[in-house]
PDB file of C-alpha atoms in Angstrom:
ATOM      1  CA  MET A   1    -101.033  84.442-127.621  1.00  0.00           C
ATOM      2  CA  LEU A   2     -99.941  87.181-125.212  1.00  0.00           C
ATOM      3  CA  LYS A   3    -102.219  87.444-121.910  1.00  0.00           C
ATOM      4  CA  ALA A   4    -102.689  91.036-120.885  1.00  0.00           C
ATOM      5  CA  LEU A   5    -103.929  92.665-117.404  1.00  0.00           C
ATOM      6  CA  LEU A   6    -105.351  96.273-117.859  1.00  0.00           C
ATOM      7  CA  VAL A   7    -105.198  98.411-114.817  1.00  0.00           C
ATOM      8  CA  ASP A   8    -106.808 101.774-114.761  1.00  0.00           C
ATOM      9  CA  ASP A   9    -109.184 103.395-112.144  1.00  0.00           C
ATOM     10  CA  GLU A  10    -111.445 104.780-115.097  1.00  0.00           C
ATOM     11  CA  LEU A  11    -113.918 102.235-116.467  1.00  0.00           C
ATOM     12  CA  ASN A  12    -114.288 103.887-119.825  1.00  0.00           C
ATOM     13  CA  ASN A  13    -110.309 103.791-120.324  1.00  0.00           C
ATOM     14  CA  LEU A  14    -110.305 100.125-119.558  1.00  0.00           C
ATOM     15  CA  ALA A  15    -113.178  99.372-122.129  1.00  0.00           C
ATOM     16  CA  ASN A  16    -111.407 101.569-124.798  1.00  0.00           C
ATOM     17  CA  LEU A  17    -108.077  99.870-124.348  1.00  0.00           C
ATOM     18  CA  GLU A  18    -109.772  96.464-124.493  1.00  0.00           C
ATOM     19  CA  PHE A  19    -111.430  97.400-127.534  1.00  0.00           C
ATOM     20  CA  LEU A  20    -108.293  98.487-129.349  1.00  0.00           C
ATOM     21  CA  LEU A  21    -106.277  95.594-128.211  1.00  0.00           C
ATOM     22  CA  HIS A  22    -108.962  93.197-129.436  1.00  0.00           C
ATOM     23  CA  HIS A  23    -109.722  94.659-132.697  1.00  0.00           C
ATOM     24  CA  ASP A  24    -106.431  96.375-133.639  1.00  0.00           C
ATOM     25  CA  CYS A  25    -103.559  94.182-132.161  1.00  0.00           C
ATOM     26  CA  GLU A  26    -102.586  90.587-133.212  1.00  0.00           C
ATOM     27  CA  GLY A  27    -101.584  88.059-130.908  1.00  0.00           C
ATOM     28  CA  ILE A  28    -102.741  89.499-127.595  1.00  0.00           C
ATOM     29  CA  ALA A  29    -105.850  88.798-125.485  1.00  0.00           C
ATOM     30  CA  VAL A  30    -107.224  90.581-122.551  1.00  0.00           C
ATOM     31  CA  ALA A  31    -107.105  88.325-119.654  1.00  0.00           C
ATOM     32  CA  GLY A  32    -108.132  90.522-116.787  1.00  0.00           C
ATOM     33  CA  LYS A  33    -109.191  94.100-115.933  1.00  0.00           C
ATOM     34  CA  ALA A  34    -108.662  95.895-112.633  1.00  0.00           C
ATOM     35  CA  GLN A  35    -109.788  99.463-111.456  1.00  0.00           C
ATOM     36  CA  SER A  36    -107.297  99.629-108.708  1.00  0.00           C
ATOM     37  CA  ALA A  37    -103.772  98.504-107.491  1.00  0.00           C
ATOM     38  CA  GLY A  38    -105.676  96.328-104.899  1.00  0.00           C
ATOM     39  CA  GLN A  39    -107.789  94.519-107.495  1.00  0.00           C
ATOM     40  CA  ALA A  40    -104.904  93.945-109.905  1.00  0.00           C
ATOM     41  CA  ARG A  41    -102.875  92.449-106.910  1.00  0.00           C
ATOM     42  CA  GLU A  42    -105.636  90.155-105.992  1.00  0.00           C
ATOM     43  CA  TRP A  43    -106.160  89.057-109.675  1.00  0.00           C
ATOM     44  CA  LEU A  44    -102.297  88.305-109.829  1.00  0.00           C
ATOM     45  CA  GLN A  45    -102.554  86.037-106.976  1.00  0.00           C
ATOM     46  CA  PHE A  46    -104.609  83.693-108.897  1.00  0.00           C
ATOM     47  CA  ASN A  47    -103.681  84.409-112.605  1.00  0.00           C
ATOM     48  CA  THR A  48    -100.688  85.271-114.654  1.00  0.00           C
ATOM     49  CA  ALA A  49    -100.040  87.929-117.279  1.00  0.00           C
ATOM     50  CA  ASP A  50     -97.410  88.440-119.988  1.00  0.00           C
ATOM     51  CA  VAL A  51     -97.806  92.157-120.003  1.00  0.00           C
ATOM     52  CA  ILE A  52     -99.656  94.605-117.792  1.00  0.00           C
ATOM     53  CA  PHE A  53    -100.940  97.857-119.356  1.00  0.00           C
ATOM     54  CA  LEU A  54    -100.757 100.149-116.106  1.00  0.00           C
ATOM     55  CA  ASP A  55    -102.123 103.443-115.395  1.00  0.00           C
ATOM     56  CA  ILE A  56    -100.017 105.775-113.248  1.00  0.00           C
ATOM     57  CA  ASN A  57    -102.273 108.289-111.736  1.00  0.00           C
ATOM     58  CA  MET A  58    -104.608 106.236-109.705  1.00  0.00           C
ATOM     59  CA  PRO A  59    -106.411 107.075-106.244  1.00  0.00           C
ATOM     60  CA  GLU A  60    -105.004 105.747-103.029  1.00  0.00           C
ATOM     61  CA  GLU A  61    -102.188 103.797-104.582  1.00  0.00           C
ATOM     62  CA  ASN A  62    -100.572 104.953-107.981  1.00  0.00           C
ATOM     63  CA  GLY A  63     -99.137 102.457-110.548  1.00  0.00           C
ATOM     64  CA  PHE A  64     -95.366 102.767-109.248  1.00  0.00           C
ATOM     65  CA  GLN A  65     -96.424 101.975-105.604  1.00  0.00           C
ATOM     66  CA  PHE A  66     -98.323  98.855-107.155  1.00  0.00           C
ATOM     67  CA  LEU A  67     -95.423  97.579-108.841  1.00  0.00           C
ATOM     68  CA  ASN A  68     -93.123  98.261-105.644  1.00  0.00           C
ATOM     69  CA  SER A  69     -95.538  96.234-103.753  1.00  0.00           C
ATOM     70  CA  LEU A  70     -95.133  93.000-105.644  1.00  0.00           C
ATOM     71  CA  ALA A  71     -92.514  90.506-104.638  1.00  0.00           C
ATOM     72  CA  ASN A  72     -92.413  88.959-108.342  1.00  0.00           C
ATOM     73  CA  GLN A  73     -92.643  90.962-111.546  1.00  0.00           C
ATOM     74  CA  ASN A  74     -92.486  88.036-114.151  1.00  0.00           C
ATOM     75  CA  PHE A  75     -94.481  90.364-116.672  1.00  0.00           C
ATOM     76  CA  LYS A  76     -93.530  93.143-119.204  1.00  0.00           C
ATOM     77  CA  VAL A  77     -95.060  96.619-118.117  1.00  0.00           C
ATOM     78  CA  VAL A  78     -96.247  99.235-120.427  1.00  0.00           C
ATOM     79  CA  PHE A  79     -97.484 102.459-118.677  1.00  0.00           C
ATOM     80  CA  VAL A  80    -100.564 104.260-120.089  1.00  0.00           C
ATOM     81  CA  THR A  81    -100.765 107.509-118.607  1.00  0.00           C
ATOM     82  CA  ALA A  82    -101.816 111.277-119.131  1.00  0.00           C
ATOM     83  CA  TYR A  83     -98.989 113.780-119.181  1.00  0.00           C
ATOM     84  CA  ASN A  84     -97.281 114.409-115.836  1.00  0.00           C
ATOM     85  CA  GLU A  85     -93.988 116.106-116.048  1.00  0.00           C
ATOM     86  CA  TYR A  86     -91.791 114.469-113.482  1.00  0.00           C
ATOM     87  CA  ALA A  87     -93.375 110.849-113.872  1.00  0.00           C
ATOM     88  CA  LEU A  88     -93.099 111.168-117.759  1.00  0.00           C
ATOM     89  CA  GLN A  89     -89.357 112.226-117.400  1.00  0.00           C
ATOM     90  CA  ALA A  90     -88.554 109.442-115.117  1.00  0.00           C
ATOM     91  CA  ILE A  91     -90.221 107.012-117.490  1.00  0.00           C
ATOM     92  CA  LYS A  92     -88.154 108.532-120.426  1.00  0.00           C
ATOM     93  CA  ALA A  93     -84.966 108.517-118.609  1.00  0.00           C
ATOM     94  CA  SER A  94     -85.443 104.642-117.777  1.00  0.00           C
ATOM     95  CA  ALA A  95     -86.241 103.945-121.281  1.00  0.00           C
ATOM     96  CA  VAL A  96     -89.621 102.072-120.172  1.00  0.00           C
ATOM     97  CA  ASP A  97     -92.458 101.637-122.622  1.00  0.00           C
ATOM     98  CA  TYR A  98     -95.223 104.045-122.173  1.00  0.00           C
ATOM     99  CA  ILE A  99     -98.277 105.232-124.235  1.00  0.00           C
ATOM    100  CA  LEU A 100     -99.787 108.629-123.634  1.00  0.00           C
ATOM    101  CA  LYS A 101    -103.648 108.987-123.273  1.00  0.00           C
ATOM    102  CA  PRO A 102    -105.700 109.291-125.331  1.00  0.00           C
ATOM    103  CA  VAL A 103    -104.280 106.048-126.839  1.00  0.00           C
ATOM    104  CA  ASN A 104    -102.938 106.183-130.237  1.00  0.00           C
ATOM    105  CA  ILE A 105    -103.515 102.944-132.225  1.00  0.00           C
ATOM    106  CA  ASP A 106    -100.228 102.930-133.892  1.00  0.00           C
ATOM    107  CA  GLU A 107     -98.309 103.646-130.674  1.00  0.00           C
ATOM    108  CA  LEU A 108    -100.179 100.577-128.972  1.00  0.00           C
ATOM    109  CA  ARG A 109     -99.453  98.234-131.782  1.00  0.00           C
ATOM    110  CA  GLN A 110     -95.732  99.294-131.554  1.00  0.00           C
ATOM    111  CA  ALA A 111     -95.857  98.610-127.885  1.00  0.00           C
ATOM    112  CA  VAL A 112     -97.423  95.133-128.429  1.00  0.00           C
ATOM    113  CA  GLU A 113     -95.002  94.185-130.961  1.00  0.00           C
ATOM    114  CA  LYS A 114     -92.112  95.223-128.717  1.00  0.00           C
ATOM    115  CA  VAL A 115     -93.446  93.194-125.920  1.00  0.00           C
ATOM    116  CA  LYS A 116     -93.453  90.082-128.237  1.00  0.00           C
ATOM    117  CA  ARG A 117     -89.786  90.672-129.155  1.00  0.00           C
ATOM    118  CA  SER A 118     -88.796  91.072-125.545  1.00  0.00           C
ATOM    119  CA  LEU A 119     -90.544  87.797-124.293  1.00  0.00           C
ATOM    120  CA  LYS A 120     -88.837  85.828-127.013  1.00  0.00           C
ATOM    121  CA  SER A 121     -85.468  86.839-125.605  1.00  0.00           C
ATOM    122  CA  THR A 122     -84.005  86.126-122.200  1.00  0.00           C
ATOM    123  CA  ALA A 123     -81.400  88.914-122.706  1.00  0.00           C
ATOM    124  CA  ALA A 124     -84.125  91.385-123.499  1.00  0.00           C
ATOM    125  CA  ARG A 125     -86.479  90.261-120.527  1.00  0.00           C
ATOM    126  CA  GLU A 126     -83.327  90.897-118.232  1.00  0.00           C
ATOM    127  CA  GLN A 127     -82.624  94.435-119.700  1.00  0.00           C
ATOM    128  CA  ASP A 128     -86.458  95.201-119.294  1.00  0.00           C
ATOM    129  CA  GLU A 129     -86.174  94.159-115.564  1.00  0.00           C
ATOM    130  CA  ALA A 130     -83.215  96.340-115.169  1.00  0.00           C
ATOM    131  CA  LEU A 131     -84.642  99.467-116.868  1.00  0.00           C
ATOM    132  CA  LEU A 132     -87.959  99.131-114.527  1.00  0.00           C
ATOM    133  CA  ARG A 133     -85.574  98.682-111.568  1.00  0.00           C
ATOM    134  CA  HIS A 134     -84.020 101.971-112.521  1.00  0.00           C
ATOM    135  CA  LEU A 135     -87.279 103.561-112.934  1.00  0.00           C
ATOM    136  CA  LEU A 136     -88.685 102.534-109.469  1.00  0.00           C
ATOM    137  CA  GLU A 137     -85.504 103.797-107.871  1.00  0.00           C
ATOM    138  CA  THR A 138     -86.005 107.251-109.970  1.00  0.00           C
ATOM    139  CA  ILE A 139     -89.528 108.059-109.361  1.00  0.00           C
ATOM    140  CA  GLY A 140     -91.039 110.262-106.895  1.00  0.00           C
ATOM    141  CA  LYS A 141     -88.295 112.726-107.096  1.00  0.00           C
ATOM    142  CA  LYS A 142     -89.667 116.056-108.055  1.00  0.00           C
ATOM    143  CA  SER A 143     -86.784 117.162-110.067  1.00  0.00           C
ATOM    144  CA  PRO A 144     -85.423 116.251-113.539  1.00  0.00           C
ATOM    145  CA  PRO A 145     -83.525 112.834-113.666  1.00  0.00           C
ATOM    146  CA  LYS A 146     -79.879 112.739-112.869  1.00  0.00           C
ATOM    147  CA  LYS A 147     -79.174 109.491-114.667  1.00  0.00           C
ATOM    148  CA  ILE A 148     -80.604 107.990-117.730  1.00  0.00           C
ATOM    149  CA  ALA A 149     -80.671 104.723-119.190  1.00  0.00           C
ATOM    150  CA  LEU A 150     -79.575 104.192-122.852  1.00  0.00           C
ATOM    151  CA  PRO A 151     -80.157 100.501-124.113  1.00  0.00           C
ATOM    152  CA  GLN A 152     -77.843  99.428-126.831  1.00  0.00           C
ATOM    153  CA  LEU A 153     -77.538  96.208-128.693  1.00  0.00           C
ATOM    154  CA  GLY A 154     -77.476  93.672-125.767  1.00  0.00           C
ATOM    155  CA  SER A 155     -76.602  96.070-123.070  1.00  0.00           C
ATOM    156  CA  ILE A 156     -77.839  99.113-121.078  1.00  0.00           C
ATOM    157  CA  THR A 157     -75.431 102.045-120.340  1.00  0.00           C
ATOM    158  CA  PHE A 158     -76.491 104.333-117.309  1.00  0.00           C
ATOM    159  CA  ILE A 159     -74.932 107.785-117.769  1.00  0.00           C
ATOM    160  CA  GLU A 160     -75.049 110.787-115.516  1.00  0.00           C
ATOM    161  CA  VAL A 161     -76.971 113.647-117.200  1.00  0.00           C
ATOM    162  CA  ASP A 162     -74.387 116.117-115.837  1.00  0.00           C
ATOM    163  CA  ASP A 163     -71.597 114.319-118.030  1.00  0.00           C
ATOM    164  CA  VAL A 164     -73.398 115.215-121.373  1.00  0.00           C
ATOM    165  CA  VAL A 165     -71.628 117.741-123.057  1.00  0.00           C
ATOM    166  CA  SER A 166     -73.729 118.117-126.264  1.00  0.00           C
ATOM    167  CA  LEU A 167     -76.329 116.129-128.429  1.00  0.00           C
ATOM    168  CA  GLN A 168     -76.128 115.948-132.168  1.00  0.00           C
ATOM    169  CA  ALA A 169     -79.003 114.818-134.503  1.00  0.00           C
ATOM    170  CA  ASP A 170     -78.149 112.260-137.142  1.00  0.00           C
ATOM    171  CA  SER A 171     -81.484 111.240-138.931  1.00  0.00           C
ATOM    172  CA  ASN A 172     -83.420 109.140-136.423  1.00  0.00           C
ATOM    173  CA  TYR A 173     -80.402 108.683-134.153  1.00  0.00           C
ATOM    174  CA  THR A 174     -78.730 110.937-131.795  1.00  0.00           C
ATOM    175  CA  ILE A 175     -74.930 111.104-131.143  1.00  0.00           C
ATOM    176  CA  ILE A 176     -74.304 111.937-127.484  1.00  0.00           C
ATOM    177  CA  HIS A 177     -70.971 113.591-126.688  1.00  0.00           C
ATOM    178  CA  LEU A 178     -69.793 113.022-123.155  1.00  0.00           C
ATOM    179  CA  LYS A 179     -67.262 114.881-121.118  1.00  0.00           C
ATOM    180  CA  ASP A 180     -64.742 112.201-121.160  1.00  0.00           C
ATOM    181  CA  MET A 181     -64.574 112.515-125.076  1.00  0.00           C
ATOM    182  CA  GLN A 182     -66.694 109.419-125.552  1.00  0.00           C
ATOM    183  CA  LYS A 183     -69.394 109.318-128.139  1.00  0.00           C
ATOM    184  CA  MET A 184     -72.681 107.148-128.001  1.00  0.00           C
ATOM    185  CA  VAL A 185     -75.055 106.596-130.875  1.00  0.00           C
ATOM    186  CA  ILE A 186     -78.636 106.229-129.572  1.00  0.00           C
ATOM    187  CA  SER A 187     -81.792 105.026-131.769  1.00  0.00           C
ATOM    188  CA  LYS A 188     -83.807 108.010-130.186  1.00  0.00           C
ATOM    189  CA  THR A 189     -84.359 111.467-131.927  1.00  0.00           C
ATOM    190  CA  LEU A 190     -83.149 114.542-130.650  1.00  0.00           C
ATOM    191  CA  LYS A 191     -86.592 115.634-129.742  1.00  0.00           C
ATOM    192  CA  ASP A 192     -86.869 112.613-127.324  1.00  0.00           C
ATOM    193  CA  PHE A 193     -83.866 114.086-125.492  1.00  0.00           C
ATOM    194  CA  GLU A 194     -85.140 117.621-125.559  1.00  0.00           C
ATOM    195  CA  ASP A 195     -88.196 116.563-123.880  1.00  0.00           C
ATOM    196  CA  LEU A 196     -86.265 114.733-121.118  1.00  0.00           C
ATOM    197  CA  LEU A 197     -83.422 117.001-120.221  1.00  0.00           C
ATOM    198  CA  ASP A 198     -83.680 119.886-117.750  1.00  0.00           C
ATOM    199  CA  GLU A 199     -84.332 122.939-119.799  1.00  0.00           C
ATOM    200  CA  SER A 200     -82.516 125.303-117.288  1.00  0.00           C
ATOM    201  CA  ARG A 201     -79.313 123.491-118.069  1.00  0.00           C
ATOM    202  CA  PHE A 202     -79.717 122.395-121.582  1.00  0.00           C
ATOM    203  CA  ALA A 203     -80.366 124.501-124.575  1.00  0.00           C
ATOM    204  CA  ARG A 204     -81.550 123.433-128.099  1.00  0.00           C
ATOM    205  CA  ILE A 205     -79.561 125.824-130.304  1.00  0.00           C
ATOM    206  CA  HIS A 206     -80.379 124.305-133.787  1.00  0.00           C
ATOM    207  CA  LYS A 207     -82.574 121.683-135.373  1.00  0.00           C
ATOM    208  CA  SER A 208     -79.369 119.508-135.104  1.00  0.00           C
ATOM    209  CA  TYR A 209     -77.863 120.352-131.643  1.00  0.00           C
ATOM    210  CA  ILE A 210     -78.706 120.536-127.904  1.00  0.00           C
ATOM    211  CA  VAL A 211     -75.769 121.764-125.708  1.00  0.00           C
ATOM    212  CA  ASN A 212     -75.096 121.635-121.896  1.00  0.00           C
ATOM    213  CA  LEU A 213     -74.690 125.191-120.911  1.00  0.00           C
ATOM    214  CA  LYS A 214     -72.048 124.194-118.288  1.00  0.00           C
ATOM    215  CA  TYR A 215     -69.753 122.929-120.994  1.00  0.00           C
ATOM    216  CA  ILE A 216     -69.758 126.016-123.299  1.00  0.00           C
ATOM    217  CA  LYS A 217     -66.222 127.341-123.588  1.00  0.00           C
ATOM    218  CA  GLU A 218     -66.984 130.207-125.953  1.00  0.00           C
ATOM    219  CA  TYR A 219     -69.628 131.986-127.819  1.00  0.00           C
ATOM    220  CA  SER A 220     -68.808 133.741-130.964  1.00  0.00           C
ATOM    221  CA  THR A 221     -71.168 136.067-133.329  1.00  0.00           C
ATOM    222  CA  ILE A 222     -69.403 134.727-136.452  1.00  0.00           C
ATOM    223  CA  ASP A 223     -71.883 133.639-139.069  1.00  0.00           C
ATOM    224  CA  GLY A 224     -74.846 134.379-136.889  1.00  0.00           C
ATOM    225  CA  GLY A 225     -73.562 132.457-133.700  1.00  0.00           C
ATOM    226  CA  ILE A 226     -71.237 129.608-132.787  1.00  0.00           C
ATOM    227  CA  VAL A 227     -70.652 127.718-129.633  1.00  0.00           C
ATOM    228  CA  LYS A 228     -67.409 126.146-128.742  1.00  0.00           C
ATOM    229  CA  MET A 229     -67.538 123.283-126.293  1.00  0.00           C
ATOM    230  CA  THR A 230     -64.971 122.226-123.848  1.00  0.00           C
ATOM    231  CA  ASP A 231     -64.477 118.954-125.582  1.00  0.00           C
ATOM    232  CA  GLY A 232     -63.424 120.808-128.956  1.00  0.00           C
ATOM    233  CA  ASN A 233     -66.571 120.638-130.787  1.00  0.00           C
ATOM    234  CA  GLN A 234     -68.202 123.553-132.124  1.00  0.00           C
ATOM    235  CA  TRP A 235     -71.844 124.012-133.205  1.00  0.00           C
ATOM    236  CA  SER A 236     -73.784 126.702-135.043  1.00  0.00           C
ATOM    237  CA  ILE A 237     -76.646 128.429-133.536  1.00  0.00           C
ATOM    238  CA  SER A 238     -79.810 128.910-135.683  1.00  0.00           C
ATOM    239  CA  ARG A 239     -81.304 132.502-135.963  1.00  0.00           C
ATOM    240  CA  ARG A 240     -84.637 131.324-134.548  1.00  0.00           C
ATOM    241  CA  GLN A 241     -82.930 129.772-131.466  1.00  0.00           C
ATOM    242  CA  LEU A 242     -80.357 132.679-130.810  1.00  0.00           C
ATOM    243  CA  ASP A 243     -82.482 134.938-128.479  1.00  0.00           C
ATOM    244  CA  MET A 244     -83.775 131.941-126.408  1.00  0.00           C
ATOM    245  CA  PHE A 245     -79.935 130.731-126.188  1.00  0.00           C
ATOM    246  CA  LEU A 246     -78.743 134.095-125.018  1.00  0.00           C
ATOM    247  CA  GLU A 247     -81.532 134.469-122.391  1.00  0.00           C
ATOM    248  CA  LYS A 248     -80.463 131.069-121.069  1.00  0.00           C
ATOM    249  CA  MET A 249     -76.925 131.726-120.889  1.00  0.00           C
ATOM    250  CA  LYS A 250     -77.676 135.170-119.192  1.00  0.00           C
ATOM    251  CA  THR A 251     -79.792 133.094-116.534  1.00  0.00           C
ATOM    252  CA  ALA A 252     -77.236 130.310-116.219  1.00  0.00           C
ATOM    253  CA  SER A 253     -74.515 132.868-115.774  1.00  0.00           C
ATOM    254  CA  LEU A 254     -76.246 134.416-112.797  1.00  0.00           C
ATOM    255  CA  MET A 255     -77.036 130.949-111.224  1.00  0.00           C
ATOM    256  CA  PHE A 256     -73.468 129.982-111.596  1.00  0.00           C
ATOM    257  CA  GLY A 257     -72.357 133.439-110.102  1.00  0.00           C
ATOM    258  CA  LYS A 258     -74.343 132.582-106.876  1.00  0.00           C
ATOM    259  CA  ASN A 259     -72.800 129.148-106.477  1.00  0.00           C
ATOM    260  CA  LYS A 260     -69.302 130.549-106.265  1.00  0.00           C
TER     261      LYS A 260
END
């Protein structure tokens, strides 16, 4: 039975999450609740938890500051948060578990099952610790992440966002094409990456493709629109995305012109 600590400054959120965990999730029990980082820290001095469901936006001390204040972090963390652009981008870039408010029961069950799997594997626990460290190093910067973590079987690859040439959908997977001609297959959808990447630098040109404007070598109007990338790949532009793509290209060209 997993022991959970719930941390949220709003009492109704704590009660709702406790109810859902108790009635809809197996193999987990709420061992403690706290309405502030200070209360959570005090609870951890005398108790242990396998997982902390942690709110981010709390007064005085937020969830990230709370984690940074702890010397030992022998627990799994699942962030429970309302949408916050930069915080959520940092979480996604670090591949750390999160649930958006209001809590969806299916997402909560998936998070609990993932925690169970992680705690059974030493390698998975070490991977989670590395991802959390990356998040805490990244958070607080009011800009899109410059580096993203890509967990693969038994390892994590950290790549520079600027090295991504294009992304290609493959069912529930995404093929990432890098500037050194390498390819990576990641078990995330293209939509996951679209929400993460800087929209001023990347363009969704088709239901199956996202491109980095920096690496476009040529744009052709043949067959409605085709972009040729510096790595030799070429992708079709859908009619519905064409106007948006051309506008982004126009803006990017002006931007690049200023940098010369």
